[in-house]
């Protein structure tokens, strides 16, 4: 029941500007932090939080809103409109973009061969993201990351990118499992998050033919 689903639709310009609108739904425990911010922070403080929690290099949040369902299973829907300046790296006739716009993992664990105590993971969640980007006229994909799909006792991750006509479609699924694991498995956990971190930043290269 702890699920986050995100749907992002945007339009990319030849100058690297991305105009995007996002709708994110937080189910059950995944909405706890947002619930607290809605009820404990001013709109200005919420805006400041949004601006500090994304890897976009330069952007303006034009509008945002949150709506709580009030149902037995809590659901909070968050909507926002963003202009991301320099989202695409422009180099000559090529554009370099990371299709995972707003949900990149930041977890990096150092390997530990001397760990003595078991691993205890107390939370579980599922993140599902769909991103649709209208590409600038004349640009075609030159390089697209291969689809990835890996799974172990700690979780399951898969992601794919396709280009259909003038539209790029990105899909990401991440499931995090809870449980108790032996200390000897710590490096497997670190490897899992390393794979997620890397896959979340895979780049697409677009080129405009001569």
PDB file of C-alpha atoms in Angstrom:
ATOM      1  CA  UNK A   1       0.000   0.000   0.000  1.00  0.00           C
ATOM      2  CA  UNK A   2       3.014   2.307   0.355  1.00  0.00           C
ATOM      3  CA  UNK A   3       3.171   3.488  -3.241  1.00  0.00           C
ATOM      4  CA  UNK A   4       4.279   6.657  -5.007  1.00  0.00           C
ATOM      5  CA  UNK A   5       3.088   7.099  -8.582  1.00  0.00           C
ATOM      6  CA  UNK A   6       4.347   9.964 -10.711  1.00  0.00           C
ATOM      7  CA  UNK A   7       3.297  11.143 -14.139  1.00  0.00           C
ATOM      8  CA  UNK A   8       5.308  13.874 -15.838  1.00  0.00           C
ATOM      9  CA  UNK A   9       4.582  15.430 -19.187  1.00  0.00           C
ATOM     10  CA  UNK A  10       6.876  18.012 -20.707  1.00  0.00           C
ATOM     11  CA  UNK A  11       8.060  19.769 -23.837  1.00  0.00           C
ATOM     12  CA  UNK A  12      11.750  20.235 -24.633  1.00  0.00           C
ATOM     13  CA  UNK A  13      13.142  23.203 -26.559  1.00  0.00           C
ATOM     14  CA  UNK A  14      16.258  23.359 -28.729  1.00  0.00           C
ATOM     15  CA  UNK A  15      17.833  25.638 -26.103  1.00  0.00           C
ATOM     16  CA  UNK A  16      17.555  22.907 -23.452  1.00  0.00           C
ATOM     17  CA  UNK A  17      14.529  24.403 -21.669  1.00  0.00           C
ATOM     18  CA  UNK A  18      12.011  21.852 -20.379  1.00  0.00           C
ATOM     19  CA  UNK A  19       8.465  22.973 -19.614  1.00  0.00           C
ATOM     20  CA  UNK A  20       6.943  20.247 -17.448  1.00  0.00           C
ATOM     21  CA  UNK A  21       3.836  19.483 -15.462  1.00  0.00           C
ATOM     22  CA  UNK A  22       3.899  16.730 -12.860  1.00  0.00           C
ATOM     23  CA  UNK A  23       1.256  14.844 -10.925  1.00  0.00           C
ATOM     24  CA  UNK A  24       2.475  12.686  -8.039  1.00  0.00           C
ATOM     25  CA  UNK A  25       0.297  10.571  -5.755  1.00  0.00           C
ATOM     26  CA  UNK A  26       1.579   9.430  -2.370  1.00  0.00           C
ATOM     27  CA  UNK A  27      -0.228   6.471  -0.820  1.00  0.00           C
ATOM     28  CA  UNK A  28      -0.265   5.447   2.851  1.00  0.00           C
ATOM     29  CA  UNK A  29       3.070   5.963   4.675  1.00  0.00           C
ATOM     30  CA  UNK A  30       4.699   7.474   1.592  1.00  0.00           C
ATOM     31  CA  UNK A  31       2.649  10.607   2.173  1.00  0.00           C
ATOM     32  CA  UNK A  32       3.591  11.113   5.823  1.00  0.00           C
ATOM     33  CA  UNK A  33       6.332  13.696   5.206  1.00  0.00           C
ATOM     34  CA  UNK A  34       4.193  15.641   2.738  1.00  0.00           C
ATOM     35  CA  UNK A  35       1.249  15.581   5.170  1.00  0.00           C
ATOM     36  CA  UNK A  36       3.442  17.153   7.839  1.00  0.00           C
ATOM     37  CA  UNK A  37       4.711  19.847   5.491  1.00  0.00           C
ATOM     38  CA  UNK A  38       1.187  20.720   4.336  1.00  0.00           C
ATOM     39  CA  UNK A  39      -0.011  21.218   7.909  1.00  0.00           C
ATOM     40  CA  UNK A  40       3.138  22.615   9.543  1.00  0.00           C
ATOM     41  CA  UNK A  41       4.692  24.812   6.861  1.00  0.00           C
ATOM     42  CA  UNK A  42       3.645  27.958   5.090  1.00  0.00           C
ATOM     43  CA  UNK A  43       3.327  27.941   1.319  1.00  0.00           C
ATOM     44  CA  UNK A  44       6.659  29.754   1.093  1.00  0.00           C
ATOM     45  CA  UNK A  45       8.345  27.087   3.230  1.00  0.00           C
ATOM     46  CA  UNK A  46       6.817  24.326   1.104  1.00  0.00           C
ATOM     47  CA  UNK A  47       8.107  26.032  -2.026  1.00  0.00           C
ATOM     48  CA  UNK A  48      11.578  26.287  -0.489  1.00  0.00           C
ATOM     49  CA  UNK A  49      11.503  22.557   0.274  1.00  0.00           C
ATOM     50  CA  UNK A  50      10.505  21.712  -3.301  1.00  0.00           C
ATOM     51  CA  UNK A  51      13.338  23.838  -4.650  1.00  0.00           C
ATOM     52  CA  UNK A  52      15.902  22.097  -2.434  1.00  0.00           C
ATOM     53  CA  UNK A  53      14.897  18.539  -3.288  1.00  0.00           C
ATOM     54  CA  UNK A  54      15.601  18.074  -6.963  1.00  0.00           C
ATOM     55  CA  UNK A  55      18.707  17.589  -9.081  1.00  0.00           C
ATOM     56  CA  UNK A  56      17.544  19.991 -11.775  1.00  0.00           C
ATOM     57  CA  UNK A  57      20.372  22.551 -12.150  1.00  0.00           C
ATOM     58  CA  UNK A  58      18.305  25.688 -12.744  1.00  0.00           C
ATOM     59  CA  UNK A  59      14.530  25.897 -12.635  1.00  0.00           C
ATOM     60  CA  UNK A  60      11.481  27.921 -11.657  1.00  0.00           C
ATOM     61  CA  UNK A  61       8.412  26.472  -9.963  1.00  0.00           C
ATOM     62  CA  UNK A  62       5.529  28.373 -11.543  1.00  0.00           C
ATOM     63  CA  UNK A  63       2.766  26.712  -9.537  1.00  0.00           C
ATOM     64  CA  UNK A  64       2.180  23.856  -7.104  1.00  0.00           C
ATOM     65  CA  UNK A  65      -0.687  22.414  -5.096  1.00  0.00           C
ATOM     66  CA  UNK A  66      -1.482  19.476  -2.823  1.00  0.00           C
ATOM     67  CA  UNK A  67      -4.787  17.706  -2.223  1.00  0.00           C
ATOM     68  CA  UNK A  68      -5.477  15.150   0.515  1.00  0.00           C
ATOM     69  CA  UNK A  69      -8.111  12.514  -0.168  1.00  0.00           C
ATOM     70  CA  UNK A  70      -9.380  12.047   3.373  1.00  0.00           C
ATOM     71  CA  UNK A  71      -9.998   8.361   2.644  1.00  0.00           C
ATOM     72  CA  UNK A  72      -9.252   5.472   5.004  1.00  0.00           C
ATOM     73  CA  UNK A  73      -6.082   4.766   3.050  1.00  0.00           C
ATOM     74  CA  UNK A  74      -4.497   8.228   2.885  1.00  0.00           C
ATOM     75  CA  UNK A  75      -3.616   9.549  -0.556  1.00  0.00           C
ATOM     76  CA  UNK A  76      -2.084  12.946  -1.253  1.00  0.00           C
ATOM     77  CA  UNK A  77      -1.887  14.269  -4.797  1.00  0.00           C
ATOM     78  CA  UNK A  78       0.763  16.861  -5.558  1.00  0.00           C
ATOM     79  CA  UNK A  79       0.754  18.880  -8.791  1.00  0.00           C
ATOM     80  CA  UNK A  80       3.335  21.332  -9.997  1.00  0.00           C
ATOM     81  CA  UNK A  81       4.382  23.257 -13.088  1.00  0.00           C
ATOM     82  CA  UNK A  82       8.117  23.755 -13.595  1.00  0.00           C
ATOM     83  CA  UNK A  83      10.355  25.491 -16.109  1.00  0.00           C
ATOM     84  CA  UNK A  84      13.728  23.722 -16.049  1.00  0.00           C
ATOM     85  CA  UNK A  85      16.379  25.900 -17.667  1.00  0.00           C
ATOM     86  CA  UNK A  86      19.341  24.034 -19.168  1.00  0.00           C
ATOM     87  CA  UNK A  87      17.660  20.691 -18.471  1.00  0.00           C
ATOM     88  CA  UNK A  88      19.265  19.403 -21.654  1.00  0.00           C
ATOM     89  CA  UNK A  89      22.982  19.850 -22.185  1.00  0.00           C
ATOM     90  CA  UNK A  90      23.383  21.440 -25.611  1.00  0.00           C
ATOM     91  CA  UNK A  91      26.545  20.575 -27.552  1.00  0.00           C
ATOM     92  CA  UNK A  92      26.511  21.557 -31.220  1.00  0.00           C
ATOM     93  CA  UNK A  93      23.762  19.573 -32.911  1.00  0.00           C
ATOM     94  CA  UNK A  94      23.265  17.254 -29.922  1.00  0.00           C
ATOM     95  CA  UNK A  95      21.113  17.371 -26.815  1.00  0.00           C
ATOM     96  CA  UNK A  96      21.993  15.257 -23.759  1.00  0.00           C
ATOM     97  CA  UNK A  97      19.158  14.571 -21.316  1.00  0.00           C
ATOM     98  CA  UNK A  98      18.463  12.417 -18.263  1.00  0.00           C
ATOM     99  CA  UNK A  99      14.872  11.178 -18.705  1.00  0.00           C
ATOM    100  CA  UNK A 100      14.465  10.488 -14.994  1.00  0.00           C
ATOM    101  CA  UNK A 101      13.655  14.080 -14.131  1.00  0.00           C
ATOM    102  CA  UNK A 102      12.453  14.203 -10.531  1.00  0.00           C
ATOM    103  CA  UNK A 103      12.953  10.831  -8.847  1.00  0.00           C
ATOM    104  CA  UNK A 104      16.655  10.006  -8.838  1.00  0.00           C
ATOM    105  CA  UNK A 105      17.942   7.950  -5.930  1.00  0.00           C
ATOM    106  CA  UNK A 106      20.511   9.745  -3.778  1.00  0.00           C
ATOM    107  CA  UNK A 107      21.516   6.721  -1.671  1.00  0.00           C
ATOM    108  CA  UNK A 108      25.153   5.644  -1.916  1.00  0.00           C
ATOM    109  CA  UNK A 109      26.591   3.146   0.565  1.00  0.00           C
ATOM    110  CA  UNK A 110      30.264   2.406   1.090  1.00  0.00           C
ATOM    111  CA  UNK A 111      31.318  -1.216   1.100  1.00  0.00           C
ATOM    112  CA  UNK A 112      31.956  -2.637   4.553  1.00  0.00           C
ATOM    113  CA  UNK A 113      33.802  -5.943   4.874  1.00  0.00           C
ATOM    114  CA  UNK A 114      34.099  -5.699   8.662  1.00  0.00           C
ATOM    115  CA  UNK A 115      30.416  -5.296   9.513  1.00  0.00           C
ATOM    116  CA  UNK A 116      29.375  -7.296  12.581  1.00  0.00           C
ATOM    117  CA  UNK A 117      25.669  -6.611  13.009  1.00  0.00           C
ATOM    118  CA  UNK A 118      22.704  -7.701  10.897  1.00  0.00           C
ATOM    119  CA  UNK A 119      20.940  -5.359   8.489  1.00  0.00           C
ATOM    120  CA  UNK A 120      17.478  -4.191   9.521  1.00  0.00           C
ATOM    121  CA  UNK A 121      15.366  -2.452   6.879  1.00  0.00           C
ATOM    122  CA  UNK A 122      12.176  -1.096   8.429  1.00  0.00           C
ATOM    123  CA  UNK A 123      10.340   0.474   5.513  1.00  0.00           C
ATOM    124  CA  UNK A 124       8.998  -0.784   2.240  1.00  0.00           C
ATOM    125  CA  UNK A 125       7.636   1.142  -0.698  1.00  0.00           C
ATOM    126  CA  UNK A 126       7.038   1.080  -4.430  1.00  0.00           C
ATOM    127  CA  UNK A 127       7.823   3.972  -6.776  1.00  0.00           C
ATOM    128  CA  UNK A 128       6.335   4.031 -10.282  1.00  0.00           C
ATOM    129  CA  UNK A 129       7.168   6.867 -12.665  1.00  0.00           C
ATOM    130  CA  UNK A 130       6.118   7.634 -16.215  1.00  0.00           C
ATOM    131  CA  UNK A 131       7.706  10.529 -18.098  1.00  0.00           C
ATOM    132  CA  UNK A 132       6.576  11.742 -21.518  1.00  0.00           C
ATOM    133  CA  UNK A 133       8.649  14.434 -23.242  1.00  0.00           C
ATOM    134  CA  UNK A 134       7.830  16.034 -26.584  1.00  0.00           C
ATOM    135  CA  UNK A 135      11.145  16.465 -28.380  1.00  0.00           C
ATOM    136  CA  UNK A 136      12.110  19.509 -30.442  1.00  0.00           C
ATOM    137  CA  UNK A 137      11.381  19.294 -34.153  1.00  0.00           C
ATOM    138  CA  UNK A 138      13.986  17.488 -36.219  1.00  0.00           C
ATOM    139  CA  UNK A 139      15.828  15.779 -33.364  1.00  0.00           C
ATOM    140  CA  UNK A 140      16.238  12.014 -33.404  1.00  0.00           C
ATOM    141  CA  UNK A 141      17.652   9.606 -30.818  1.00  0.00           C
ATOM    142  CA  UNK A 142      21.335   8.844 -31.348  1.00  0.00           C
ATOM    143  CA  UNK A 143      21.847   6.877 -28.133  1.00  0.00           C
ATOM    144  CA  UNK A 144      19.233   5.365 -25.811  1.00  0.00           C
ATOM    145  CA  UNK A 145      20.049   3.447 -22.613  1.00  0.00           C
ATOM    146  CA  UNK A 146      19.250  -0.242 -22.697  1.00  0.00           C
ATOM    147  CA  UNK A 147      16.333  -1.380 -20.585  1.00  0.00           C
ATOM    148  CA  UNK A 148      17.447  -2.540 -17.139  1.00  0.00           C
ATOM    149  CA  UNK A 149      15.794  -5.022 -14.801  1.00  0.00           C
ATOM    150  CA  UNK A 150      17.477  -6.356 -11.659  1.00  0.00           C
ATOM    151  CA  UNK A 151      16.130  -7.872  -8.473  1.00  0.00           C
ATOM    152  CA  UNK A 152      17.441  -9.256  -5.183  1.00  0.00           C
ATOM    153  CA  UNK A 153      16.084  -9.709  -1.644  1.00  0.00           C
ATOM    154  CA  UNK A 154      16.437  -5.958  -1.011  1.00  0.00           C
ATOM    155  CA  UNK A 155      14.295  -4.799  -3.899  1.00  0.00           C
ATOM    156  CA  UNK A 156      13.458  -4.742  -7.580  1.00  0.00           C
ATOM    157  CA  UNK A 157      14.311  -2.083 -10.151  1.00  0.00           C
ATOM    158  CA  UNK A 158      13.470  -1.730 -13.818  1.00  0.00           C
ATOM    159  CA  UNK A 159      13.565   1.150 -16.264  1.00  0.00           C
ATOM    160  CA  UNK A 160      13.176   1.671 -19.991  1.00  0.00           C
ATOM    161  CA  UNK A 161      13.258   4.447 -22.582  1.00  0.00           C
ATOM    162  CA  UNK A 162      11.566   4.466 -25.985  1.00  0.00           C
ATOM    163  CA  UNK A 163      11.086   7.170 -28.608  1.00  0.00           C
ATOM    164  CA  UNK A 164       7.866   7.131 -30.608  1.00  0.00           C
ATOM    165  CA  UNK A 165       7.715   9.827 -33.261  1.00  0.00           C
ATOM    166  CA  UNK A 166       8.503  13.124 -31.549  1.00  0.00           C
ATOM    167  CA  UNK A 167       7.850  11.775 -28.054  1.00  0.00           C
ATOM    168  CA  UNK A 168      10.209  10.177 -25.552  1.00  0.00           C
ATOM    169  CA  UNK A 169       8.627   7.839 -23.001  1.00  0.00           C
ATOM    170  CA  UNK A 170      10.482   6.812 -19.846  1.00  0.00           C
ATOM    171  CA  UNK A 171       9.258   4.248 -17.320  1.00  0.00           C
ATOM    172  CA  UNK A 172      10.757   3.495 -13.915  1.00  0.00           C
ATOM    173  CA  UNK A 173       9.773   0.978 -11.240  1.00  0.00           C
ATOM    174  CA  UNK A 174      11.481   0.632  -7.873  1.00  0.00           C
ATOM    175  CA  UNK A 175      10.353  -1.645  -5.045  1.00  0.00           C
ATOM    176  CA  UNK A 176      12.147  -1.482  -1.700  1.00  0.00           C
ATOM    177  CA  UNK A 177      11.698  -4.460   0.634  1.00  0.00           C
ATOM    178  CA  UNK A 178      11.845  -4.521   4.403  1.00  0.00           C
ATOM    179  CA  UNK A 179      13.349  -7.325   6.443  1.00  0.00           C
ATOM    180  CA  UNK A 180      16.305  -8.597   8.428  1.00  0.00           C
ATOM    181  CA  UNK A 181      19.442  -9.657   6.590  1.00  0.00           C
ATOM    182  CA  UNK A 182      22.825 -11.014   7.710  1.00  0.00           C
ATOM    183  CA  UNK A 183      25.766  -8.645   8.055  1.00  0.00           C
ATOM    184  CA  UNK A 184      27.536 -10.506   5.253  1.00  0.00           C
ATOM    185  CA  UNK A 185      24.892  -9.217   2.802  1.00  0.00           C
ATOM    186  CA  UNK A 186      25.713  -5.538   3.352  1.00  0.00           C
ATOM    187  CA  UNK A 187      27.872  -5.244   0.253  1.00  0.00           C
ATOM    188  CA  UNK A 188      25.047  -6.754  -1.809  1.00  0.00           C
ATOM    189  CA  UNK A 189      22.808  -3.982  -0.471  1.00  0.00           C
ATOM    190  CA  UNK A 190      25.440  -1.385  -1.371  1.00  0.00           C
ATOM    191  CA  UNK A 191      25.698  -2.857  -4.872  1.00  0.00           C
ATOM    192  CA  UNK A 192      21.917  -2.712  -5.303  1.00  0.00           C
ATOM    193  CA  UNK A 193      21.807   0.994  -4.479  1.00  0.00           C
ATOM    194  CA  UNK A 194      24.846   1.634  -6.672  1.00  0.00           C
ATOM    195  CA  UNK A 195      22.989   0.072  -9.614  1.00  0.00           C
ATOM    196  CA  UNK A 196      19.881   2.160  -8.880  1.00  0.00           C
ATOM    197  CA  UNK A 197      21.929   5.360  -8.545  1.00  0.00           C
ATOM    198  CA  UNK A 198      23.637   4.745 -11.884  1.00  0.00           C
ATOM    199  CA  UNK A 199      20.491   3.680 -13.759  1.00  0.00           C
ATOM    200  CA  UNK A 200      18.586   6.744 -12.512  1.00  0.00           C
ATOM    201  CA  UNK A 201      21.135   8.971 -14.255  1.00  0.00           C
ATOM    202  CA  UNK A 202      21.350   7.184 -17.609  1.00  0.00           C
ATOM    203  CA  UNK A 203      21.467   9.684 -20.489  1.00  0.00           C
ATOM    204  CA  UNK A 204      19.703   9.909 -23.821  1.00  0.00           C
ATOM    205  CA  UNK A 205      21.536  11.586 -26.697  1.00  0.00           C
ATOM    206  CA  UNK A 206      19.452  13.388 -29.310  1.00  0.00           C
ATOM    207  CA  UNK A 207      20.883  14.641 -32.572  1.00  0.00           C
ATOM    208  CA  UNK A 208      19.598  16.850 -35.355  1.00  0.00           C
ATOM    209  CA  UNK A 209      20.761  15.417 -38.709  1.00  0.00           C
ATOM    210  CA  UNK A 210      22.499  17.768 -41.131  1.00  0.00           C
TER     211      UNK A 210
END
